[in-house]
Coordinates of C-alpha atoms in Angstrom, one line a residue:
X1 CA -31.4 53.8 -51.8
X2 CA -31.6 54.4 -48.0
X3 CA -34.2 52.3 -45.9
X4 CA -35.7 55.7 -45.2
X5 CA -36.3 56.4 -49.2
X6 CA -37.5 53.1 -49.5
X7 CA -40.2 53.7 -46.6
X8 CA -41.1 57.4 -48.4
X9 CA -41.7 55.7 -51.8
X10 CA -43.9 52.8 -49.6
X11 CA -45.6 55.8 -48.6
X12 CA -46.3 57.3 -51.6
X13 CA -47.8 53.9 -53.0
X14 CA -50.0 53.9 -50.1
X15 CA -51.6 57.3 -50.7
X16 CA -52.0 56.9 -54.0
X17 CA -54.0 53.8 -53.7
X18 CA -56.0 55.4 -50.9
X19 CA -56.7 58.4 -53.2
X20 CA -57.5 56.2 -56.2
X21 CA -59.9 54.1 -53.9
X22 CA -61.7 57.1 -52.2
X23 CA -62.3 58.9 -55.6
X24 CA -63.3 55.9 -57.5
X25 CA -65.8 55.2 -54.5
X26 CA -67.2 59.0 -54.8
X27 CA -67.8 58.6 -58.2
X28 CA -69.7 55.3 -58.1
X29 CA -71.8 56.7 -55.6
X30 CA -72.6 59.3 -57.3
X31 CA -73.3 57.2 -60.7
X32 CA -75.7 55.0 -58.2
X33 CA -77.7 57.6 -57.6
X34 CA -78.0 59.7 -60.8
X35 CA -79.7 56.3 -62.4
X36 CA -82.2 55.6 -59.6
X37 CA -83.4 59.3 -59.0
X38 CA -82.5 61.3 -63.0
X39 CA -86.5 62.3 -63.7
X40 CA -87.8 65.2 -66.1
X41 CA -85.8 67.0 -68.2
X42 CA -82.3 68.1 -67.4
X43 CA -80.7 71.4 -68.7
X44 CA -79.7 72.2 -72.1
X45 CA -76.0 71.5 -72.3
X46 CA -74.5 75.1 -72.7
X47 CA -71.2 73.6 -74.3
X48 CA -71.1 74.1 -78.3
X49 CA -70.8 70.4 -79.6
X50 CA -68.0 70.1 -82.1
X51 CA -68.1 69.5 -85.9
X52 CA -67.8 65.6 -85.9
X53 CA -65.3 65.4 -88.6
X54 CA -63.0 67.9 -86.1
X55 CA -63.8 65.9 -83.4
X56 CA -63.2 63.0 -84.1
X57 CA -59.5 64.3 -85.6
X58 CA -58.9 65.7 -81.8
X59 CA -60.3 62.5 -79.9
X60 CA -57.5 60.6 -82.4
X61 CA -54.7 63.1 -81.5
X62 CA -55.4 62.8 -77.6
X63 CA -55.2 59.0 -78.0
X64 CA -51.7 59.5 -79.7
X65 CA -50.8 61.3 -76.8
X66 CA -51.9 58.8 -73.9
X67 CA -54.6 60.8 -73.2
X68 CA -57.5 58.6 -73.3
X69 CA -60.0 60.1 -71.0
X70 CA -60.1 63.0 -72.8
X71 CA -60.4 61.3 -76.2
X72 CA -63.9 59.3 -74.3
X73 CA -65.2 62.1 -73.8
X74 CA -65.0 63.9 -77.1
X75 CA -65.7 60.3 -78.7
X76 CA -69.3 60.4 -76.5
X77 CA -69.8 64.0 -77.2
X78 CA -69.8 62.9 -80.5
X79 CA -71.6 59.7 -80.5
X80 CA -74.7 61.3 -78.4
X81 CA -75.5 63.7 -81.6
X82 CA -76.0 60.9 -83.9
X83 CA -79.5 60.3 -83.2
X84 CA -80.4 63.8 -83.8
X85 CA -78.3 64.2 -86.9
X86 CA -79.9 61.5 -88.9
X87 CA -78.2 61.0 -92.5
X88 CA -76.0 64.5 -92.4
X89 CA -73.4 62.8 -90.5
X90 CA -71.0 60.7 -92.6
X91 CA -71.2 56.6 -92.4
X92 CA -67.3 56.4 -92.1
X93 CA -67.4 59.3 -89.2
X94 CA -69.7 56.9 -87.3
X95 CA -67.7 54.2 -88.2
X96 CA -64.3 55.7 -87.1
X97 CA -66.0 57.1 -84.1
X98 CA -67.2 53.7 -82.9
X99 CA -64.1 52.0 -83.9
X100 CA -61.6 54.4 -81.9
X101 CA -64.3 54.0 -78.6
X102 CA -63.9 50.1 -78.9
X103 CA -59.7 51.0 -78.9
X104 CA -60.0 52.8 -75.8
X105 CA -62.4 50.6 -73.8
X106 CA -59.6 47.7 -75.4
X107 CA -57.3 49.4 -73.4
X108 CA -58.8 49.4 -70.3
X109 CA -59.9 45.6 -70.5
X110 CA -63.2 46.1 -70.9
X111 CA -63.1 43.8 -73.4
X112 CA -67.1 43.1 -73.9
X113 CA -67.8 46.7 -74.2
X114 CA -65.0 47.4 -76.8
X115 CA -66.2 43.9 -78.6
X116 CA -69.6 46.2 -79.2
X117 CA -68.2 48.7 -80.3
X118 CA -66.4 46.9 -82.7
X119 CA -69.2 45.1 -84.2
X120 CA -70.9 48.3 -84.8
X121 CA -68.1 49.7 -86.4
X122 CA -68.1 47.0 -88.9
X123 CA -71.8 47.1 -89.7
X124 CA -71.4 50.3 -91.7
X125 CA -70.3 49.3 -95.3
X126 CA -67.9 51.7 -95.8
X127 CA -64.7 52.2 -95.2
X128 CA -61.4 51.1 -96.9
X129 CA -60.0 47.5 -96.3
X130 CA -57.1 49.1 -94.0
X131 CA -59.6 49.7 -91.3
X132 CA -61.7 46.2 -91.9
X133 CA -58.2 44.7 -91.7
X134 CA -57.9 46.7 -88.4
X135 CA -61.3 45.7 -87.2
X136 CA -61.3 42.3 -87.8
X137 CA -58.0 41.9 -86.2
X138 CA -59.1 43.9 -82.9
X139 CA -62.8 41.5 -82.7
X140 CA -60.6 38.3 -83.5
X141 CA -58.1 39.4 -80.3
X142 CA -61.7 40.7 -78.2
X143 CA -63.5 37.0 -79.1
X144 CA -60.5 35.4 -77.5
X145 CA -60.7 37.4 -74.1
X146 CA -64.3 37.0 -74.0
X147 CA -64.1 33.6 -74.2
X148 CA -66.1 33.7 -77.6
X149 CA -64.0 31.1 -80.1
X150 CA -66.7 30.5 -82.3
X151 CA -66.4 34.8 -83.2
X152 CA -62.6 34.7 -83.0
X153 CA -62.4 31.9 -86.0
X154 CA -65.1 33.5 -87.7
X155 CA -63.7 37.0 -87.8
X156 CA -59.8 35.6 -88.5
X157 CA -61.1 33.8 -91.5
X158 CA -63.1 36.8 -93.1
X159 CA -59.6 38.7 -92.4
X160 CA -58.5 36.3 -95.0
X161 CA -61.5 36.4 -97.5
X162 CA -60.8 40.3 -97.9
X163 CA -59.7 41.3 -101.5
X164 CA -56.6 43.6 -100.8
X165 CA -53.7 45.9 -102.6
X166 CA -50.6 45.1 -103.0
X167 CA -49.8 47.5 -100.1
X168 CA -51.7 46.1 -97.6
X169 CA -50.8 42.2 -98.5
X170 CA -47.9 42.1 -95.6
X171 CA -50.3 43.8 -93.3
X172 CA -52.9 41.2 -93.5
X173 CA -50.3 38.2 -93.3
X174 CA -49.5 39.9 -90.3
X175 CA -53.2 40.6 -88.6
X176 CA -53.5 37.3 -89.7
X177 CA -50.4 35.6 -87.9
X178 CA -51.4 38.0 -84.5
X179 CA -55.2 36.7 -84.7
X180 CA -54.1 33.1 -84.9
X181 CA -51.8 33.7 -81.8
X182 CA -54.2 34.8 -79.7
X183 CA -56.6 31.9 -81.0
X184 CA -53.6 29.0 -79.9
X185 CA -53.7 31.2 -76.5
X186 CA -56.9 31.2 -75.1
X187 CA -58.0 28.0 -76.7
X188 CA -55.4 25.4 -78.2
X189 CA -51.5 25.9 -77.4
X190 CA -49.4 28.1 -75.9
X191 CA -46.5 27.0 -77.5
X192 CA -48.3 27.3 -81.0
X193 CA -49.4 30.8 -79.8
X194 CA -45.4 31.6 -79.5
X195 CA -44.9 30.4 -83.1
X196 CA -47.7 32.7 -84.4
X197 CA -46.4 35.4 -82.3
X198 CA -42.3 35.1 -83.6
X199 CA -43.9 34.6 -86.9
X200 CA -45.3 38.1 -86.8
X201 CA -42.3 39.5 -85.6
X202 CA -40.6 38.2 -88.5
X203 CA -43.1 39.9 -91.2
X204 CA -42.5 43.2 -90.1
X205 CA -38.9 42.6 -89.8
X206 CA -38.9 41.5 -93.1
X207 CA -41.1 43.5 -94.9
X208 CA -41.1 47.3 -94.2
X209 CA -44.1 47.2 -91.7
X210 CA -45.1 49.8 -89.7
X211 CA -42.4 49.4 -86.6
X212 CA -45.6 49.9 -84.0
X213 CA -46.7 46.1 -85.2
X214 CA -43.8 45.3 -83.1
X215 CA -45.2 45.9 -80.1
X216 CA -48.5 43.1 -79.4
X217 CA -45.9 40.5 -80.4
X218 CA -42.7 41.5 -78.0
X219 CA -44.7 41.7 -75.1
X220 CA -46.6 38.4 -75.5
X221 CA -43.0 36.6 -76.5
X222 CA -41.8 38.3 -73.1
X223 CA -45.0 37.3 -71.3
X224 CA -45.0 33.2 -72.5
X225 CA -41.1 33.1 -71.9
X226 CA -41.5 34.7 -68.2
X227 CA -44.2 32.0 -67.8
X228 CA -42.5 29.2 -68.6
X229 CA -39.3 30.3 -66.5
X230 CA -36.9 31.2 -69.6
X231 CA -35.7 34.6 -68.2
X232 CA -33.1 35.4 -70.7
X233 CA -35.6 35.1 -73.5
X234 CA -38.4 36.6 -71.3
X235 CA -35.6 39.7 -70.7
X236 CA -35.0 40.1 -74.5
X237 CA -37.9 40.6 -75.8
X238 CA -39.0 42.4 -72.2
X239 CA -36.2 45.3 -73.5
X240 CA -37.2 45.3 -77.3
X241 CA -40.4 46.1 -75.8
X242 CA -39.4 48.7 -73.7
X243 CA -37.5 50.5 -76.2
X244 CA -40.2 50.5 -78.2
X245 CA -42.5 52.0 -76.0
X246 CA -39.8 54.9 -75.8
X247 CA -39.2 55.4 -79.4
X248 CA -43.1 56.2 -80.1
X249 CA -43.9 57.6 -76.3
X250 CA -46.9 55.3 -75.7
X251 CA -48.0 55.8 -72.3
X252 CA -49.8 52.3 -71.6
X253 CA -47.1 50.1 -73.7
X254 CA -44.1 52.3 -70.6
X255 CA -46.8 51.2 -68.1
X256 CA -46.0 47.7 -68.7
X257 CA -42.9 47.3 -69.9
X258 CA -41.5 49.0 -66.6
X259 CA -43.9 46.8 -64.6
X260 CA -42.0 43.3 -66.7
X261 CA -38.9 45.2 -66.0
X262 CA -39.9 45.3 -62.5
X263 CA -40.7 42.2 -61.6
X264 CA -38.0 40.8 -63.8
X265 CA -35.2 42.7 -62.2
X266 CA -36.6 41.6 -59.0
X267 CA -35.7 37.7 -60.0
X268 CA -32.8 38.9 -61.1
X269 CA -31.9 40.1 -57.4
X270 CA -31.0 43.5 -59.0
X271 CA -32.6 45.8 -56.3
X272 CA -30.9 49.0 -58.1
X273 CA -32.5 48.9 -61.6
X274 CA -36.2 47.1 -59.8
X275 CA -36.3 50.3 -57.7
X276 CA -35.6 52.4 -60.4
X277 CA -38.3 50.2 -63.0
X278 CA -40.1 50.6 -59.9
X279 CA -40.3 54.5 -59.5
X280 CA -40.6 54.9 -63.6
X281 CA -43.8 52.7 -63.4
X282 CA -45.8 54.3 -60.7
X283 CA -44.9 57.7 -62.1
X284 CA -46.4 56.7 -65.6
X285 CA -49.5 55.0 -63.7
X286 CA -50.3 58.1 -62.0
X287 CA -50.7 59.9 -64.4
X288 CA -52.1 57.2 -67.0
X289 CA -54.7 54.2 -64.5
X290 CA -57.4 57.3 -63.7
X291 CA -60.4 54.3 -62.9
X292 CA -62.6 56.8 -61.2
X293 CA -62.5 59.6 -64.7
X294 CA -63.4 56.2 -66.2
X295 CA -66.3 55.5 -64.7
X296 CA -67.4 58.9 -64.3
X297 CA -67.1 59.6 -67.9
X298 CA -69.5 56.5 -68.3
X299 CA -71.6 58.0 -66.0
X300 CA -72.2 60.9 -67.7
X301 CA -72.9 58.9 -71.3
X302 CA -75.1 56.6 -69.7
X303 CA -77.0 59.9 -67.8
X304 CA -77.3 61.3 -71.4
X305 CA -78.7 58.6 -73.1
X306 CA -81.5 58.0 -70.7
X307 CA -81.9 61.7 -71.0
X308 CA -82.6 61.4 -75.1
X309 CA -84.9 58.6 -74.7
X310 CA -86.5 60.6 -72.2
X311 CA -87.0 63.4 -74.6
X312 CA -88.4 61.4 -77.2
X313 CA -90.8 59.8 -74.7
X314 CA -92.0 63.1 -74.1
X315 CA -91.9 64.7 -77.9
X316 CA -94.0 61.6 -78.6
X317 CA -96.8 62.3 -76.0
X318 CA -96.3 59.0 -74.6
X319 CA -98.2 59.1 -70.9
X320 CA -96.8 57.3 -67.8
X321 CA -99.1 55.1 -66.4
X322 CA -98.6 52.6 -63.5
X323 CA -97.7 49.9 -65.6
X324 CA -94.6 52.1 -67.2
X325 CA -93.9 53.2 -63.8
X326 CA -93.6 50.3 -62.5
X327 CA -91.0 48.9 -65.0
X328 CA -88.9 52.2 -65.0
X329 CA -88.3 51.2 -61.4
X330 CA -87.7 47.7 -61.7
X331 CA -85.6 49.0 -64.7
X332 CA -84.1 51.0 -61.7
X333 CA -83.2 48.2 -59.4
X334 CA -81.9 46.1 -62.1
X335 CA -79.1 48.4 -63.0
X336 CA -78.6 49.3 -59.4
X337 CA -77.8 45.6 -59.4
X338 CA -75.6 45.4 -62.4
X339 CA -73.6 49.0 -61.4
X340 CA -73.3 47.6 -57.9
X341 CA -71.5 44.4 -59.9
X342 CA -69.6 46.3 -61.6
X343 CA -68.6 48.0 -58.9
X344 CA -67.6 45.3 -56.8
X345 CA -65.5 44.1 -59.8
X346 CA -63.6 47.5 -59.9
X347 CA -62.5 47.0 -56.5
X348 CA -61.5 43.1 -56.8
X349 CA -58.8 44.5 -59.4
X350 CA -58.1 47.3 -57.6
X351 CA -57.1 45.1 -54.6
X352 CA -55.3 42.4 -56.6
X353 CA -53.1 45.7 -57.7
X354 CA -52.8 46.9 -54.0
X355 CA -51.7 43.0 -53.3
X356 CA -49.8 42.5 -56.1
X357 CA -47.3 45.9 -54.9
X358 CA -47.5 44.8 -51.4
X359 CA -45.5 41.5 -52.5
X360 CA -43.2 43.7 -54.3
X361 CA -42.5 45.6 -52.3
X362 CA -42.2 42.9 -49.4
X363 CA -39.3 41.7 -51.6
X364 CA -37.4 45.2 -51.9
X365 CA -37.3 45.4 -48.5
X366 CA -36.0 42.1 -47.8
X367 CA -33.1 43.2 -49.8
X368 CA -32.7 47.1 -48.1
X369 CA -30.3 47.1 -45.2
X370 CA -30.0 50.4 -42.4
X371 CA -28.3 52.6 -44.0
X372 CA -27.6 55.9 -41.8
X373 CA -24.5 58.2 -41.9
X374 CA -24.5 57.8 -38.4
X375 CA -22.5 55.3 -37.0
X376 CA -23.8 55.5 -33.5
X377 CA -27.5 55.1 -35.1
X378 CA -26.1 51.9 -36.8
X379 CA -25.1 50.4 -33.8
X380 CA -27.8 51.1 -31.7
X381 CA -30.3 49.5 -34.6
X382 CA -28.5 46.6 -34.7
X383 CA -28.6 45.8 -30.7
X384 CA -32.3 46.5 -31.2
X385 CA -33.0 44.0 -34.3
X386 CA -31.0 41.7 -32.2
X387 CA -33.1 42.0 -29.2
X388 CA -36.2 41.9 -30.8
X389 CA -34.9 39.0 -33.7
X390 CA -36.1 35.9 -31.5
X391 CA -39.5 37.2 -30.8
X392 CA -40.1 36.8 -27.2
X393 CA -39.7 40.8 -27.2
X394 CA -41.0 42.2 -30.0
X395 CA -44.6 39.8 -29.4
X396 CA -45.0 41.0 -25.8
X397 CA -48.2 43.3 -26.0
X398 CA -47.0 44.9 -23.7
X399 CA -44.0 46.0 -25.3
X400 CA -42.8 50.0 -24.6
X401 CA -40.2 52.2 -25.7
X402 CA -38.9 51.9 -22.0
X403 CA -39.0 47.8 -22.1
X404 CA -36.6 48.0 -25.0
X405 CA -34.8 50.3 -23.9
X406 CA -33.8 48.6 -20.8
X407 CA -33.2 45.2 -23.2
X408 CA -30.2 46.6 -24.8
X409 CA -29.1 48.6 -21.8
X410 CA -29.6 52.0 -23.2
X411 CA -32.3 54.6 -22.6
X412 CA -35.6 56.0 -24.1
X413 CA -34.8 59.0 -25.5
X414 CA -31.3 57.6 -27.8
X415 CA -33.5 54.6 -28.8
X416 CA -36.3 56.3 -30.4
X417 CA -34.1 59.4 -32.0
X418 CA -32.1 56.0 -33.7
X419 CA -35.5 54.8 -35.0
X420 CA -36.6 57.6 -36.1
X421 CA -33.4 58.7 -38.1
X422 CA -33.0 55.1 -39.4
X423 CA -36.2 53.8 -40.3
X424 CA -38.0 57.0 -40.8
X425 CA -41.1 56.3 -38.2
X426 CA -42.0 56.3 -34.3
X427 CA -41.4 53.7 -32.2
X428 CA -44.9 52.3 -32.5
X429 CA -45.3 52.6 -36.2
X430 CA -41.9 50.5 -36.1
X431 CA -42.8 47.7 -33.8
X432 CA -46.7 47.5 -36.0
X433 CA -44.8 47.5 -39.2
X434 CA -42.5 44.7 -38.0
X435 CA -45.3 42.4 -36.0
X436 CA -47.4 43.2 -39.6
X437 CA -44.2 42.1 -41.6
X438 CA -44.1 38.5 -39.6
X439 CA -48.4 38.0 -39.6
X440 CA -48.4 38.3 -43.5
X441 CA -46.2 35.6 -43.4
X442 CA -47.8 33.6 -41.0
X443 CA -51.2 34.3 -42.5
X444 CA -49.6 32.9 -45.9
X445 CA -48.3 30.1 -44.1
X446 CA -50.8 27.2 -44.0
X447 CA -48.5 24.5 -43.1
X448 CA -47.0 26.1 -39.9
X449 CA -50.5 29.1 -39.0
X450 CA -53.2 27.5 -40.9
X451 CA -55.0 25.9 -37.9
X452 CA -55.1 30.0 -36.6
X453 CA -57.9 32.2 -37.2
X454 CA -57.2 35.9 -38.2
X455 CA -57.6 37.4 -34.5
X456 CA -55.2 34.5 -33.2
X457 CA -52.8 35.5 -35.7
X458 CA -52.6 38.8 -34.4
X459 CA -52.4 38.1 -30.7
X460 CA -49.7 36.0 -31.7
X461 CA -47.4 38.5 -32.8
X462 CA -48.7 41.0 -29.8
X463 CA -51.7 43.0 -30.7
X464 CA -53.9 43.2 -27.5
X465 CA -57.3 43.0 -30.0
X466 CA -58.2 42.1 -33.5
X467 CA -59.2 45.6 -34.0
X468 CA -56.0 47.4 -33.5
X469 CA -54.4 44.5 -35.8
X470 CA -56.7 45.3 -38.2
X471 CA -56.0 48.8 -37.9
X472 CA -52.4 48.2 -38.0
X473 CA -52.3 45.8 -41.1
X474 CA -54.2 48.5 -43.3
X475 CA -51.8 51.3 -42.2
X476 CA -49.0 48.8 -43.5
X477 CA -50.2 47.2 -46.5
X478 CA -53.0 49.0 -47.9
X479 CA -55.5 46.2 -47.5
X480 CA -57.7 43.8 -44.5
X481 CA -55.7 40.4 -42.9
X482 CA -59.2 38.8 -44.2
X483 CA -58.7 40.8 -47.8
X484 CA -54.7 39.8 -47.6
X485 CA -55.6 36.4 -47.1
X486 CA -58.1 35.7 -50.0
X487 CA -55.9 37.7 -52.6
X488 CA -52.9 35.0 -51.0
X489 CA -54.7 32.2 -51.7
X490 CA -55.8 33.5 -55.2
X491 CA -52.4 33.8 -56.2
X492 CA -51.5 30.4 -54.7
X493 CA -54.0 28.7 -56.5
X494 CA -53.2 30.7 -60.0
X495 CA -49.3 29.6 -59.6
X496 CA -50.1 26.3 -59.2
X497 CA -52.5 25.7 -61.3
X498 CA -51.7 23.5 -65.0
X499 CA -50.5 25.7 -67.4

C-alpha cells in the first residue's frame, strides 16, 4: 500500500472518530436536558406496541444478526408495557425479555447494568433449566467483572446444584468449567484460568456441543497467551477464533478477532495482512460500536419511565407541594451528576480507543516507505527527508516552502507538486505532521523530555505558540498533547504493572 493510501485510510480513522465524538456529545446533551426540564404529560406515543411474544421473537432475530440497537429498542418497547399489563403478560416473556436486555448491555460492557438484568431474569420461577443454566453462567462471568466474588462463587455453585437431563449434562460441565475460568481470572490465577478455559474447549470438542461454545474460550486462550508473550499459541487460537466468527457471521466476535489479528500481525512485522486486519476491523466497527444510538436509546427508556411514574402520580391525585418539589429537583441534580459521570466515562474509553489507533497506526507508518511511480518525485523526497532528517531545518519556526527549497537547491513550485503527489498533503500539513510525529515521541520520552512542559515541547520542534501546536497535534492524532500524555502514561503504567 502506497504512503498516500496509508494517509487516506489515517484520514478516514480521523473522521470517523470526530463523527462518533460529535454525535455521541449531541446526544448526551440532549439526554442532560430532557431529565432536568421533562414536566407534565408528554404525548401519547402514536406507534402500535407489538404483541410481546412477536416482539420479543424480532428483538432475538436482530441480535442474531448484529443488530443490537435495534433489538434495545424493541426489548424496551416491550419492557415499558409491563406495568400496565399486569398478569396477561407471560412470566417467561418477562423473563426472556430481561434476560436478552442483560446480553446486550453484556456486550457493550456495561456489565452492572446487564448484572440487573440478569438477577431479575432469574427471579421469575419459570423457565426450563437450559436458560437457568444460561443465566447462571452469564451472572457468574458479570460477578467477576464487577468485582463481586462473593456472587460469582455463589451463582457457579447453584449452576452445579441444578437437577438436569441427560441432554444438558455436557452443557453444564461446560458453563461450569467457563464460570470457574473467569473466577481464577479476576480473582486467583491466571494460569488456572487457562486450565479451565482448555478444559472447556475440550468438552465441546468432545461431546457434540453446540460449536458457538467455542468462542468465550478461543479468545481468552488467545488473550492469556498474547499476555504472557507466547505468540505462536496466542496466533492459534487468535485464527480458530477468527474462523469462527466467520462461520456463524457474528458481528462483535469479527470486531475482535480482526483487532487480535491486528495487533498481532503488527508484532509479527507483517505490514500486508495488519493493514488488511486493519481495514476489515474498522469496516465492521462502523457499522457495529454506534455509542451515541446507545445512549440515546437509554435516553429515551429512562424519559419513559419517569413519564409512567409521572402518570401514576397524577392518576393517584397525589399534589405537589414544596416539600416534593424540592426533592424532584434535588432528584434533578443528582442525576445531572451521575449522567455527567457517565458521561465523562464514555469519553475516557473513547479516547483510550482514539490513543490506542494512534499507536497503531504510528507503527504502520514506521514501516510504509514513498512509494510514487514517479522517479523524479522519489528523488526529490529523498533530498528533502535528508535535509530536514537532522532537525536543525525542519524545527526552524520559521521554516517556508522557499527555505527548503533553497536547502536542496531546487525551487518552490517542483518541491511542493513532489509533496503533494507523494505524501498526499501541502507543504504545511507535511512539516505539522512530521514535527507532531517527533513531539509524541518526545512527550513519551521522560528520560530524555520529561523535565519539558507541554508548550516547551512544542517550541522545541518549531511551533511559534502552544496554541498552533495544539491545533496541529489534534489535526494529527485525533486527541490534546495534555490528553496524549495522560493516555501514555496510563498505558506505561498498565504494561508494567505485575501481572
Amino acid at each position: 500500500m502506497t504512503e498516500l493510501a496509508l494517509n487516506e485510510h489515517i484520514l478516514v480513522r480521523k473522521r470517523y472518530t470526530r463523527y462518533c465524538w460529535m454525535d455521541f456529545v449531541r446526544h448526551a446533551i440532549i439526554w442532560v436536558v430532557s431529565c432536568v426540564f421533562i414536566t407534565g404529560n408528554s404525548p401519547a406515543s402514536a406507534a402500535t406496541v407489538q404483541d410481546p411474544v412477536i416482539a420479543i421473537h424480532n428483538a432475538d432475530m436482530e441480535m442474531n444478526q448484529g443488530r443490537y440497537m435495534e433489538a434495545l429498542s424493541i426489548l424496551q418497547e416491550t419492557i415499558e408495557t409491563f406495568d400496565n399489563a399486569g398478569d396477561s403478560v407471560d412470566d417467561w416473556i418477562k423473563q426472556r425479555a430481561y434476560l436478552l436486555s442483560g446480553n446486550i448491555y453484556l456486550a457493550y460492557n456495561d456489565f452492572v447494568e446487564a448484572l440487573a438484568y440478569y438477577e431479575k431474569a432469574l427471579s421469575y420461577p419459570v423457565g426450563d433449566n437450559d436458560l437457568r443454566l444460561f443465566l447462571l453462567q452469564n451472572i457468574t462471568v458479570a460477578s467477576c467483572f464487577t468485582n463481586n466474588k462473593n456472587r460469582a462463587e455463589e451463582a457457579n455453585r447453584e449452576l452445579t446444584l441444578l437437577t438436569v437431563p441427560d441432554s444438558l449434562f455436557h452443557k453444564r460441565r461446560y458453563d461450569y468449567a467457563i464460570g470457574r475460568a473467569f473466577i481464577e481470572k479476576y480473582f486467583g490465577s491466571s494460569r488456572n484460568a487457562a486450565s479451565n478455559f482448555r478444559r472447556s474447549l475440550e468438552i465441546v470438542d468432545s461431546t457434540g456441543l453446540n460449536r458457538r461454545e467455542l468462542a468465550t474460550p478461543l479468545s481468552e486462550l488467545y488473550e492469556y497467551y498474547d499476555r504472557i508473550g507466547d505468540a505462536d499459541s496466542a496466533l492459534y487460537y487468535l485464527v480458530r477464533y477468527d474462523a469462527l466468527a466467520q462461520e456463524f457471521l457474528i458481528p462483535q466476535m469479527m470486531a475482535d478477532s480482526r483487532r487480535g489479528l491486528l495487533r498481532t500481525y503488527i508484532k509479527f512485522g507483517d505490514k500486508e495482512k495488519a493493514l488488511k486486519a486493519y481495514e476489515s476491523y474498522f469496516d465492521i466497527m462502523d457499522s457495529l460500536y454506534r455509542p451515541a444510538l446507545f445512549i440515546s436509546l437509554n435516553s429515551k427508556f429512562q424519559r419513559n419511565t419517569l413519564e409512567r411514574a409521572n402518570e401514576k402520580i397524577e392518576n393517584l391525585e397525589i399534589k405537589i407541594s414544596a416539600q416534593n418539589m424540592t426533592v424532584f429537583i434535588l432528584v434533578s441534580i443528582i442525576s445531572v451528576i451521575i449522567i455527567i459521570l457517565c458521561v465523562n466515562k464514555y469519553i475516557s474509553r473513547l479516547k483510550k480507543v482514539i490513543f490506542s489507533k494512534n499507536e497503531e497506526i504510528v507503527k504502520l507508518e514506521e514501516t510504509a516507505g514513498i512509494s510514487s511511480d514517479n522517479s523524479r518525485d522519489r528523488e526529490m523526497m529523498d533530498k528533502i527527508e535528508d535535509a530536514l532528517s537532522d532537525g536543525s531545518l525542519l524545527f526552524d519556526p520559521n521554516l517556508g516552502l522557499d527555505a527548503l527549497a533553497r536547502a536542496i537547491g531546487s525551487n518552490s513550485k517542483y518541491v511542493s507538486s513532489a509533496i503533494n503527489r507523494s505524501k498526499g498533503m501541502n507543504f504545511r500539513s507535511f512539516i505539522n505532521k512530521l514535527r507532531i510525529d517527533e513531539a509524541r515521541k518526545r512527550l513519551v520520552d521522560e528520560d530524555g523530555y520529561g523535565h519539558l512542559t507541554i508548550e516547551s515541547v512544542g517550541e522545541s520542534v518549531g511551533f511559534r505558540s502552544n496554541s498552533n501546536f495544539i491545533t496541529a497535534f489534534r489535526q494529527v492524532t485525533g486527541l490534546t498533547p495534555s490528553v496524549y500524555l495522560k493516555m501514555a502514561r496510563e498505558e506505561r503504567q498498565h504494561n508494567t504493572a505485575p501481572k
